[in-house]
XYZ file of C-alpha atoms in Angstrom:
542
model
C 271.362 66.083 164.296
C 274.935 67.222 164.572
C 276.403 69.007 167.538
C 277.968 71.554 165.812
C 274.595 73.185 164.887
C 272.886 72.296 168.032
C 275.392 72.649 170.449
C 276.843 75.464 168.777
C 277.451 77.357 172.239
C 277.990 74.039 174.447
C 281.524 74.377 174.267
C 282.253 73.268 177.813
C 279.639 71.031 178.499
C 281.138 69.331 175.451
C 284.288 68.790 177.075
C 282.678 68.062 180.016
C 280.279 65.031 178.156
C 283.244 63.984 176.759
C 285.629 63.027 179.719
C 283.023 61.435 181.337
C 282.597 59.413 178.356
C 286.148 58.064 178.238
C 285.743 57.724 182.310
C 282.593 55.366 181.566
C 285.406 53.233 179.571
C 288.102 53.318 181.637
C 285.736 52.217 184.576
C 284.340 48.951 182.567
C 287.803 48.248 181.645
C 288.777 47.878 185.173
C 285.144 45.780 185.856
C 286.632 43.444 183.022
C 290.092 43.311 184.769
C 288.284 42.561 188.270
C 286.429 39.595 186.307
C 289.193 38.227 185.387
C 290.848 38.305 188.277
C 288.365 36.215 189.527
C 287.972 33.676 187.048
C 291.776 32.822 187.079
C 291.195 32.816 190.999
C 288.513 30.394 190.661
C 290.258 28.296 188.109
C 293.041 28.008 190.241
C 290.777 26.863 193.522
C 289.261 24.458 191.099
C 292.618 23.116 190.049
C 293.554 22.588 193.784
C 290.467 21.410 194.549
C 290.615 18.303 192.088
C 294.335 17.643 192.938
C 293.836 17.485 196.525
C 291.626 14.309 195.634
C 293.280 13.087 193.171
C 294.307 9.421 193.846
C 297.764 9.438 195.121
C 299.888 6.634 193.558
C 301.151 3.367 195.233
C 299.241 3.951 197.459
C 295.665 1.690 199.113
C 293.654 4.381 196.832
C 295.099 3.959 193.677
C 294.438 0.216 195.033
C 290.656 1.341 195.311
C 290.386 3.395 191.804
C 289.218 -0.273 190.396
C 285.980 0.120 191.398
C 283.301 1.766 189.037
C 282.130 4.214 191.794
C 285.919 5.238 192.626
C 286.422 5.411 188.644
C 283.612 8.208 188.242
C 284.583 10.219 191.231
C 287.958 10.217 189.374
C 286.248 10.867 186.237
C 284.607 13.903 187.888
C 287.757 15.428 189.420
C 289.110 15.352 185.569
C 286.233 16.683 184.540
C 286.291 19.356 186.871
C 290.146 19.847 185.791
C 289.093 20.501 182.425
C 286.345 22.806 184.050
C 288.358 25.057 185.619
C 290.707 25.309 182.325
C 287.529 26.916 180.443
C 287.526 29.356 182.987
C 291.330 30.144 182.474
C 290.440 30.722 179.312
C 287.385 33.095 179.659
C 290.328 35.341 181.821
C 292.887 35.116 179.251
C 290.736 36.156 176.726
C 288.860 39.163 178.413
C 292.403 39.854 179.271
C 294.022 40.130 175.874
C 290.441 41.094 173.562
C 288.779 43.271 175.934
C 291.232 44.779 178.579
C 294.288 45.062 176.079
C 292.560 46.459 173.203
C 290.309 48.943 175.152
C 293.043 50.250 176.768
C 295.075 51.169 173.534
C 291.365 52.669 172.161
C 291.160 54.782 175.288
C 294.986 56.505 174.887
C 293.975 56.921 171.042
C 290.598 58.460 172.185
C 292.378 60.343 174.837
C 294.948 61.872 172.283
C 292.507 62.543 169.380
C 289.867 64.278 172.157
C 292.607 66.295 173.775
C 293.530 67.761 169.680
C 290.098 68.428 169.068
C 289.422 70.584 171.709
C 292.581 71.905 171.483
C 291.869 73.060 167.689
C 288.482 74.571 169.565
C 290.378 76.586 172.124
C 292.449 78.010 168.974
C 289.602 78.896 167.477
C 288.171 80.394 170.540
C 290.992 82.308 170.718
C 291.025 83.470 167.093
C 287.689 84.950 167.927
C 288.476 86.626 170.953
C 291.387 88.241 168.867
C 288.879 89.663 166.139
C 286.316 90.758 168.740
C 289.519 92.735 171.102
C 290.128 94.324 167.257
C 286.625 95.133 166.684
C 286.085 96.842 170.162
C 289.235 98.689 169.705
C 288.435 100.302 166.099
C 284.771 100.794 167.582
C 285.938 103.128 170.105
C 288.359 104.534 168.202
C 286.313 105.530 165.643
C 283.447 107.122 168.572
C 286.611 108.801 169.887
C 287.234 110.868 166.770
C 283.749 111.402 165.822
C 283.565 112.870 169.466
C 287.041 114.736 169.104
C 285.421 115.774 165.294
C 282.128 117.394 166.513
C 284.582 119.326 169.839
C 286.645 120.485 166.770
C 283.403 121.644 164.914
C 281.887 123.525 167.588
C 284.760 125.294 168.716
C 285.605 126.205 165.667
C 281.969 127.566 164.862
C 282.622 129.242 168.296
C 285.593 131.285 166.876
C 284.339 132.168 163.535
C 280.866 133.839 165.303
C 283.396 135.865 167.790
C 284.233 139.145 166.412
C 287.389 139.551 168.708
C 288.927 136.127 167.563
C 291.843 137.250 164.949
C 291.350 135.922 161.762
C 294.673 133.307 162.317
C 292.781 132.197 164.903
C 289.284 131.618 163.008
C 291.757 129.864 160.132
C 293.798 127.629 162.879
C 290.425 126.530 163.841
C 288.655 125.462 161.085
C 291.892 123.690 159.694
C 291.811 121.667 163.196
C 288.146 120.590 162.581
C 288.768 119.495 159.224
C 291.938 117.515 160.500
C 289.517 115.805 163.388
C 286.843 115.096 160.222
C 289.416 113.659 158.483
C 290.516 111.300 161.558
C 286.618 110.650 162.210
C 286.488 109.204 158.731
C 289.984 107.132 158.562
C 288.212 105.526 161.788
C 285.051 105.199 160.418
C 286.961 103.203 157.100
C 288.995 101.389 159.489
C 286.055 100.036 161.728
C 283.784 99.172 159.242
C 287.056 97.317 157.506
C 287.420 95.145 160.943
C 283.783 94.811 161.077
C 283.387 92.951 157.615
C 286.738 91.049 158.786
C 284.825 89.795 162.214
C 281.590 89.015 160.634
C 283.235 87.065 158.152
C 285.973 85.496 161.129
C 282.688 84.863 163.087
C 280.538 83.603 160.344
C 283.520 81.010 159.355
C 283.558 80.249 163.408
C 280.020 79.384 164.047
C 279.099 77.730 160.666
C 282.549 76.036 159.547
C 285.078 76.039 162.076
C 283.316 75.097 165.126
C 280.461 72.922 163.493
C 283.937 70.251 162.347
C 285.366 70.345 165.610
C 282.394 69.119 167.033
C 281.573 66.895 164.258
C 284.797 65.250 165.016
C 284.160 65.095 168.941
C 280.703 63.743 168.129
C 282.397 61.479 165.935
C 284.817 60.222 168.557
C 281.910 59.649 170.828
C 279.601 57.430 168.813
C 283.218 55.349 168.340
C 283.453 55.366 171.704
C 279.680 54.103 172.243
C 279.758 52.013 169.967
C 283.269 50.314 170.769
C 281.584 49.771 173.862
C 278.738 48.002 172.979
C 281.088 45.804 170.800
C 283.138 45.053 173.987
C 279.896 43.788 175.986
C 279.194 41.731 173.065
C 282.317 40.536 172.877
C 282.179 40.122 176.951
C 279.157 37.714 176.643
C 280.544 36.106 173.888
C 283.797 34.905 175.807
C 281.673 33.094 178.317
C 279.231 31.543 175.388
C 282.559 29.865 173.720
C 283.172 27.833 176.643
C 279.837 26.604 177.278
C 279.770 23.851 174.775
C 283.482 22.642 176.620
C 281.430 23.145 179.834
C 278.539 21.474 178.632
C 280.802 18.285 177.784
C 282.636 18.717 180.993
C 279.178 18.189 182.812
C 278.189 15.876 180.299
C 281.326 13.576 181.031
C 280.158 13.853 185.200
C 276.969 12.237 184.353
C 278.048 9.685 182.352
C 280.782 8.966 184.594
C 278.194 8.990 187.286
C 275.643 6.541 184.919
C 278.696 3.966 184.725
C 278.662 3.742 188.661
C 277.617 -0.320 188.341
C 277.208 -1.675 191.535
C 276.518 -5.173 191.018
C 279.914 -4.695 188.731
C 281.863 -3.279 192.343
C 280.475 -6.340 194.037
C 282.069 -8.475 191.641
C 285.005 -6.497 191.642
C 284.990 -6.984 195.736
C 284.954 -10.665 195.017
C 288.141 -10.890 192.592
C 289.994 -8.597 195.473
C 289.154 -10.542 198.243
C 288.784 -14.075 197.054
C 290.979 -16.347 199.459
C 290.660 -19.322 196.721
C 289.799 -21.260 199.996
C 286.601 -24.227 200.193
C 284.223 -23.531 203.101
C 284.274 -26.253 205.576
C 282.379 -29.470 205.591
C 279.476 -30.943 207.497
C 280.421 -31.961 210.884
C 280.226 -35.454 211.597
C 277.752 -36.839 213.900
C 279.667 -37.068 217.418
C 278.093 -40.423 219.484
C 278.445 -39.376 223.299
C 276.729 -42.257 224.008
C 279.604 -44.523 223.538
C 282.382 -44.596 225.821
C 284.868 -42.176 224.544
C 287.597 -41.089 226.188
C 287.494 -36.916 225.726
C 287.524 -33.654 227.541
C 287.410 -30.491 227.337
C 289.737 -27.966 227.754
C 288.493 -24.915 230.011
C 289.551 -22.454 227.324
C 288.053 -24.354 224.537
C 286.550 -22.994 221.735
C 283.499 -23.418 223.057
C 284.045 -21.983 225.916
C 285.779 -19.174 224.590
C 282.373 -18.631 222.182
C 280.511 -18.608 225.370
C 282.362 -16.096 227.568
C 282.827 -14.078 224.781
C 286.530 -14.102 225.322
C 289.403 -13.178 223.072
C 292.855 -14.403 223.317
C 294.953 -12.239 225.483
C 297.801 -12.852 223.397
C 296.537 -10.647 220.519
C 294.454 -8.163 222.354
C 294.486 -5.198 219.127
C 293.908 -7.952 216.254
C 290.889 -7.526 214.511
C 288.831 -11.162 213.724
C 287.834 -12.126 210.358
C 291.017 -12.041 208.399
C 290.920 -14.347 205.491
C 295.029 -15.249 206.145
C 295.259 -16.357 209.562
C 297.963 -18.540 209.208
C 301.117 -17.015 208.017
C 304.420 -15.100 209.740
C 304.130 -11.801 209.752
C 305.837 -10.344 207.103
C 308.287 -7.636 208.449
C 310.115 -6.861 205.303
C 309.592 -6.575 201.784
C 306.247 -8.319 199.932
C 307.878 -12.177 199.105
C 308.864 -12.042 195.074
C 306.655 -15.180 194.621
C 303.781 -13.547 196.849
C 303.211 -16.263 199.139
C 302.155 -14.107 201.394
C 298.838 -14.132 199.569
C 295.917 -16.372 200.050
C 295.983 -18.778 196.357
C 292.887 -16.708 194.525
C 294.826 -13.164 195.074
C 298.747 -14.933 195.102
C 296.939 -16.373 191.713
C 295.830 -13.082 190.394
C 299.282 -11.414 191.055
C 301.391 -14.126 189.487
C 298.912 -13.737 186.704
C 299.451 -9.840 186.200
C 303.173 -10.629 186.623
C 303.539 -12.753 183.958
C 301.391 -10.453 182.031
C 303.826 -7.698 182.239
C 307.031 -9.723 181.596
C 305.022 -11.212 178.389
C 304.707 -7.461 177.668
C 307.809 -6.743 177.859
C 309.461 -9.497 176.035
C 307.482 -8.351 173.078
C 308.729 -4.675 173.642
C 312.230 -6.434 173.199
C 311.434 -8.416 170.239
C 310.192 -5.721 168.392
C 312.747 -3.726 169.145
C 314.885 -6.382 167.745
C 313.157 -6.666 164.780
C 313.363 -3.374 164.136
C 317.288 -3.271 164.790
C 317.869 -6.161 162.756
C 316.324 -4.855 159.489
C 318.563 -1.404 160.229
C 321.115 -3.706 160.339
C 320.559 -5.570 157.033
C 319.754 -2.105 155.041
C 323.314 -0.547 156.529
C 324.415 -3.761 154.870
C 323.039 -3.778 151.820
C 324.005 0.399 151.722
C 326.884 0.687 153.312
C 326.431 4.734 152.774
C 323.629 5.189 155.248
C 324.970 4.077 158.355
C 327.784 1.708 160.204
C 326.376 -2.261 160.870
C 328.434 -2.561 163.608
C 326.660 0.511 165.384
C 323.847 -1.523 166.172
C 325.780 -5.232 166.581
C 326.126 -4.316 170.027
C 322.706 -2.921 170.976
C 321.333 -6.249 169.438
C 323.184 -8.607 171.984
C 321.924 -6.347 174.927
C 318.416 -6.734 173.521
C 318.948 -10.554 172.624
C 320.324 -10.506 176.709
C 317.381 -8.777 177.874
C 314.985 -11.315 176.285
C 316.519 -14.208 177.768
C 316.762 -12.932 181.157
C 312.981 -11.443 180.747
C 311.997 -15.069 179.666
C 313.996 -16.509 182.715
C 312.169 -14.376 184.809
C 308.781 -15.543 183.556
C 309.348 -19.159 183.210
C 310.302 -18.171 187.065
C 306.653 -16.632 187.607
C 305.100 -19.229 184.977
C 306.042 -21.941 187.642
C 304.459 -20.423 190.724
C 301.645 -19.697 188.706
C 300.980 -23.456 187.859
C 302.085 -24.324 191.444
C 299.139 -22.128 192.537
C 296.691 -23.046 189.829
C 297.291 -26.494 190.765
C 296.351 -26.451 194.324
C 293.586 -24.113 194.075
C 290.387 -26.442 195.000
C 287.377 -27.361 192.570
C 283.725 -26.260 193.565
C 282.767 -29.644 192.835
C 285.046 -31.573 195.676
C 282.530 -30.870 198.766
C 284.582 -33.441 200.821
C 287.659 -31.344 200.986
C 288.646 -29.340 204.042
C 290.950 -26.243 203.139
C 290.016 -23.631 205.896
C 287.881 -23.246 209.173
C 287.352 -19.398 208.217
C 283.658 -19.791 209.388
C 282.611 -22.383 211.953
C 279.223 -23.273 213.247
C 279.071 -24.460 216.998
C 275.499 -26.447 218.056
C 276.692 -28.045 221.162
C 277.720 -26.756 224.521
C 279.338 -28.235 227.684
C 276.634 -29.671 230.459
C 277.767 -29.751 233.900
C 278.902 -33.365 234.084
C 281.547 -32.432 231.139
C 279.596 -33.858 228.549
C 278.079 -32.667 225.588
C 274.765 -32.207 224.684
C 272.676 -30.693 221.380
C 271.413 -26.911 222.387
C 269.278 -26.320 219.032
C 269.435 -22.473 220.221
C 272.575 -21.774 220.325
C 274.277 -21.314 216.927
C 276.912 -19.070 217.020
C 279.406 -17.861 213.955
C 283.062 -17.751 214.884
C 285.795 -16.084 212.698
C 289.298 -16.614 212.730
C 291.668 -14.587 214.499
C 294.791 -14.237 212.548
C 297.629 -15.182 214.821
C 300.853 -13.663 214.590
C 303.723 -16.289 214.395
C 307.356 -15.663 215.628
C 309.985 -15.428 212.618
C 311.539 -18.936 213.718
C 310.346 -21.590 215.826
C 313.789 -22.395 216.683
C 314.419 -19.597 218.511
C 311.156 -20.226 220.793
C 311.491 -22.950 224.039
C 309.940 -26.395 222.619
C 306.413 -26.378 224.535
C 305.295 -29.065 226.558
C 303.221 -31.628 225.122
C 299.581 -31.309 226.633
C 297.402 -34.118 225.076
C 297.136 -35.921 222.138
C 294.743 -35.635 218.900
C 293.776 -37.496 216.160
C 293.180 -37.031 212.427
C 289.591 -36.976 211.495
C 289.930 -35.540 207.887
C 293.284 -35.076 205.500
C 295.199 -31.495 205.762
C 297.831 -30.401 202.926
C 299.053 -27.561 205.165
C 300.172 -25.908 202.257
C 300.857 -22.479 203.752
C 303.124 -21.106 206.090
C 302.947 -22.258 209.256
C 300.827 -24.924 209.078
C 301.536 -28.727 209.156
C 299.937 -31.347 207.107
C 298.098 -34.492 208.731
C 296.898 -37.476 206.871
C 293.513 -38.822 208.173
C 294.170 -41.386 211.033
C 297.368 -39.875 211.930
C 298.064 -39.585 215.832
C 299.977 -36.483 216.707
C 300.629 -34.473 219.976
C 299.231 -31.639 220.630
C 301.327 -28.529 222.153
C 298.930 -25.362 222.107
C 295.012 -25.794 222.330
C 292.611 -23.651 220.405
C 292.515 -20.254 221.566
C 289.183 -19.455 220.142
C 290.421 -18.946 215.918
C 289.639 -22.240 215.353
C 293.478 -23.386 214.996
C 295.563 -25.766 217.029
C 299.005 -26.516 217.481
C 300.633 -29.714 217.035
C 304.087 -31.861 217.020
C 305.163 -34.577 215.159
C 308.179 -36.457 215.983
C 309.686 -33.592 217.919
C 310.408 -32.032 214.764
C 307.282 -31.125 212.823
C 304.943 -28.822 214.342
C 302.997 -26.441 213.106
C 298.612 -25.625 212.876
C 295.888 -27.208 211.756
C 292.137 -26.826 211.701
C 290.790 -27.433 215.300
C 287.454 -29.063 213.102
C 289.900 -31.657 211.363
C 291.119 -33.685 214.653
C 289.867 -35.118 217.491
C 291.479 -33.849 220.504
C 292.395 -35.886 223.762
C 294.026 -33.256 225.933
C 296.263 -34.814 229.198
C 293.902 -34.258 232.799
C 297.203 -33.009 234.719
C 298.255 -30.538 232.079
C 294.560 -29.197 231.881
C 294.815 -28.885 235.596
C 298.033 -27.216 235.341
C-alpha cells in the first residue's frame, strides 16, 4: 500500500500525521532524558549513602572493622558502591546512545520532512498555475464563440434589411467572419492548454505526488522503526548491567554468609584478653582461734552489702580489666605499657611486624641499587656509579636505625612474653578482677559462713595522681600481712613477698585493692585477697 495512491488527496492530513510523528519522538526523547536524570540522581544518593557509613579511619570503628559481621556490612557498603556505578552507567549510556543520537535523527527528519512537503507545495502550486490557465482559455474561448454567434446574427440581421446599404451588409459580414476567426484561435488555444493540464495533472497525481509521498511514507516507517530500535536499545541498557548487579548482590550474600560468629567471639577474646590468671581458692579462715582482726566499717564487705561505691570516683564505670595504672593524659607510651600483657603483647607483636616489614622494603631496595651500581660499573655508558653511592648509605642508615628500633620493640616483647603466666600454674595470684565473697560480718564483729550470700565484685579502676610525691604522705592506719607472693609488675602497684609485714595507708574501697607502705618509701597496691589485714582500733574510730 503506498500513500501516494491511497492518500492521493490527503495532502494535509499528511502533514498533519507527520508532525505528530516527529512530536511522538521528541516526547520519548525527553522521557529518556528524565530517566536519566534519575538514575544519576539515584547513583549519587547511593554513593552518599555508602560513604556516610563508611568506616572512618583511626578511629574506634576502623578498630571494630575486625570483626566478621563489621567486615560484611563493609563488604555491603562496597557492594552497594559498585551498585550505584551500574546505574551511572545505565544514564551515561541512554544519554549518549539514545538521547544524543535521536536528537541528531529528529533535526535530519525535521529537515528532510520540511523539503518534502515543500517539493509538494511546488507542485501544488504548479497545478494551480495550469488550472488558472485552463479557466482563462476556457472562458476566453466561450467569450468569442458568444461574441461569434452576436456577429452572426447581426450580420444576418443586415443582409435580410432592404434599407441597410450594401457597405453596411459587407462591413457586417466581414465582422462575423473576424469574430469566427477569433472563436476558432480560442477554440485551438483552449484545447492546446487542455492537453497541457491533463498531461500537468496526469504527471501530478500519478508521478509527482505519488514520490513525494513515497518519500514522506518513507521517512515515517524510519521514524517508526528508529523508534522501536531505541526501546530496544532502552531495555537493553538496563539488561547489560544486570549481570554487574547480579554480582553486586551476589557479593552481599556472601559477605553476609561469612558473618561467623563463633569466629567474632574469638576475635572478642584476642581484643580483650588481659593475659591475667583468675584468682585462687581462698584459704580456709579459722575464727575459732584467737586472732587478732577487725574489720574496717567500709570494708569490702561492707561495701558489697550496702551496695556502695566509692565516692571518690562517682562517674567510673566497674569492670575494667586495667585497674591499676595512672591515667594516661598524653600520648599512648611507645612501649605500650599502658596495656594489660595479652594486648601490650599483641601490639609489640604487630610492631615488630611492621619494622620487620620494613627492613625488608630497605634491603630490597638495596639490592636492587647495588646491582645498578655494579652494571653502571661494568658500562660506564649507561649511567654515573656515584649517582646511587649516596642513596645506598641512606638506605644502609635506614636499616640500621630500623633494626635499632626493633631490637628496641624485640626486648619489650620478650619482657612481656616472659611474664605472661602459664595456664598450668593454678597457685599463682596475678589479679583480683573477679572476687567471690561467702562470709559476712555478725554483730559481735566476727565472721561467720552465710552459704546464701555469694556475691560477684568487679574492680573499679582507680585513677592515680601523676606523682605520689606531690600528694601529703598518708597516715599509717593498720598493718597487714602477706598471705600469697605479688610481682606488682604494673604501674602503681608494689610487690610483696609472702610473709612480708607492711603498713597499710588506704583500706579497700570496694575494687578489691589496698594501699600499702614499705619503709616510708615504697608504697603502692596490692590485691586486698593476697594479705591479711590488721587495721589500728583508733584510726578506724577516727
Amino acid at each position: 500500500m503506498s500513500w501516494g495512491t491511497e492518500l492521493w488527496d490527503q495532502f494535509d492530513n499528511l502533514e498533519k500525521h507527520t508532525q505528530w510523528g516527529i512530536e511522538v519522538l521528541e516526547k520519548y526523547i525527553k522521557f529518556v532524558k528524565e530517566r536519566a536524570e534519575i538514575e544519576i540522581n539515584y547513583a549519587k544518593q547511593l554513593r552518599n549513602l555508602s560513604k556516610k557509613y563508611q568506616t572512618k579511619k583511626n578511629s574506634k570503628e576502623e578498630e571494630e572493622s575486625k570483626y566478621t559481621s563489621c567486615k560484611a556490612f563493609q563488604t555491603t557498603l562496597n557492594e552497594t558502591n559498585d551498585y550505584a556505578g551500574q546505574h551511572e552507567v545505565i544514564s551515561e549510556n541512554m544519554t549518549s546512545m539514545i538521547m544524543a543520537e535521536l536528537t541528531r535523527f529528529v533535526q535530519e527528519l525535521k529537515q528532510e520532512r520540511k523539503s518534502n512537503f515543500h517539493e509538494g507545495r511546488k507542485a501544488q502550486q504548479h497545478m494551480e498555475t495550469c488550472w488558472k490557465q485552463l479557466e482563462s482559455s476556457k472562458r476566453r474561448f466561450e467569450r468569442d464563440c458568444k461574441e461569434a454567434d452576436r456577429a452572426q446574427q447581426y450580420f444576418e440581421r443586415m443582409d435580410a434589411d432592404i434599407n441597410v446599404t450594401k457597405a453596411d451588409v459587407e462591413k457586417a459580414r466581414q465582422q462575423a467572419q473576424i469574430r469566427h476567426q477569433m472563436a476558432d484561435d480560442s477554440k485551438g488555444d483552449y484545447s492546446s492548454v487542455l492537453q497541457k493540464f491533463n498531461h500537468e495533472q496526469q504527471e501530478h497525481y500519478h508521478t509527482h505526488i505519488p514520490a513525494i509521498f513515497q518519500k514522506l511514507q518513507d521517512m515515517e516507517e524510519k521514524r517508526i522503526s528508529r523508534l522501536g530500535e531505541s526501546l530496544k536499545s532502552y531495555a537493553e541498557i538496563d539488561r547489560q548491567v544486570i549481570p554487574i548487579i547480579g554480582k553486586c548482590l551476589d557479593g552481599i550474600t556472601k559477605s553476609a554468609e561469612s558473618i561467623n560468629g563463633k569466629q567474632d567471639s574469638q576475635t572478642v577474646i584476642e581484643s580483650f584478653k588481659s593475659g591475667f590468671e583468675p584468682p585462687g581458692d581462698l584459704d580456709f579462715e579459722d575464727f575459732t582461734q584467737s586472732m587478732k582482726r577487725t574489720v574496717s566499717d567500709t570494708s569490702l564487705t561492707n561495701t558489697r552489702a550496702d551496695g556502695k561505691s566509692d565516692s571518690k570516683t562517682p562517674g567510673k564505670s566497674r569492670g575494667k580489666l586495667w585497674p591499676f595504672i595512672k591515667k594516661n593524659k598524653g600520648a599512648t607510651p611507645e612501649d605500650f605499657s599502658n596495656l594489660p600483657p595479652e594486648q601490650r603483647r599483641k601490639k609489640l607483636q604487630q610492631k615488630v611486624d611492621e619494622l620487620n616489614k620494613d627492613i625488608q622494603k630497605e634491603i630490597d631496595q638495596r639490592d636492587a641499587l647495588t646491582k645498578m651500581k655494579d652494571v653502571y660499573m661494568k658500562n660506564p655508558q649507561m649511567g654515573d656509579p656515584s649517582s646511587v653511592a649516596q642513596k645506598l648509605i641512606e638506605i644502609g642508615n635506614n636499616i640500621e636505625k630500623l633494626r635499632i628500633e626493633a631490637q628496641k620493640f624485640e626486648g619489650w616483647l620478650a619482657e612481656v612474653e616472659g611474664r605472661l603466666p602459664s595456664r598450668n600454674d593454678g597457685s599463682r595470684r596475678q589479679s583480683a578482677l573477679y572476687e567471690t565473697q561467702n562470709t559476712a560480718p555478725s554483730p559481735d564483729g566476727s565472721y561467720t559462713e552465710d552459704q546464701s550470700q555469694e556475691t560477684e565484685v568487679k574492680v573499679t579502676p582507680t585513677e592515680f595522681d601523676d606523682d605520689f610525691d606531690d600528694e601529703e604522705p598518708l597516715a599509717t592506719i593498720g598493718t597487714c600481712k602477706a598471705l600469697y607472693p605479688f610481682d606488682g609488675e604494673n604501674e602503681g602497684t608494689i610487690s610483696v613477698a609472702e610473709g612480708e609485714i607492711l603498713s597499710v595507708i588506704e583500706e579497700d574501697k570496694g575494687d578489691g585493692w589496698t594501699r600499702i607502705r614499705r619503709n616510708e618509701e615504697e608504697e603502692g597496691y596490692v590485691p586486698t585477697s593476697y594479705i591479711e589485714v590488721y587495721l589500728d582500733k583508733n584510726a578506724k574510730d577516727s
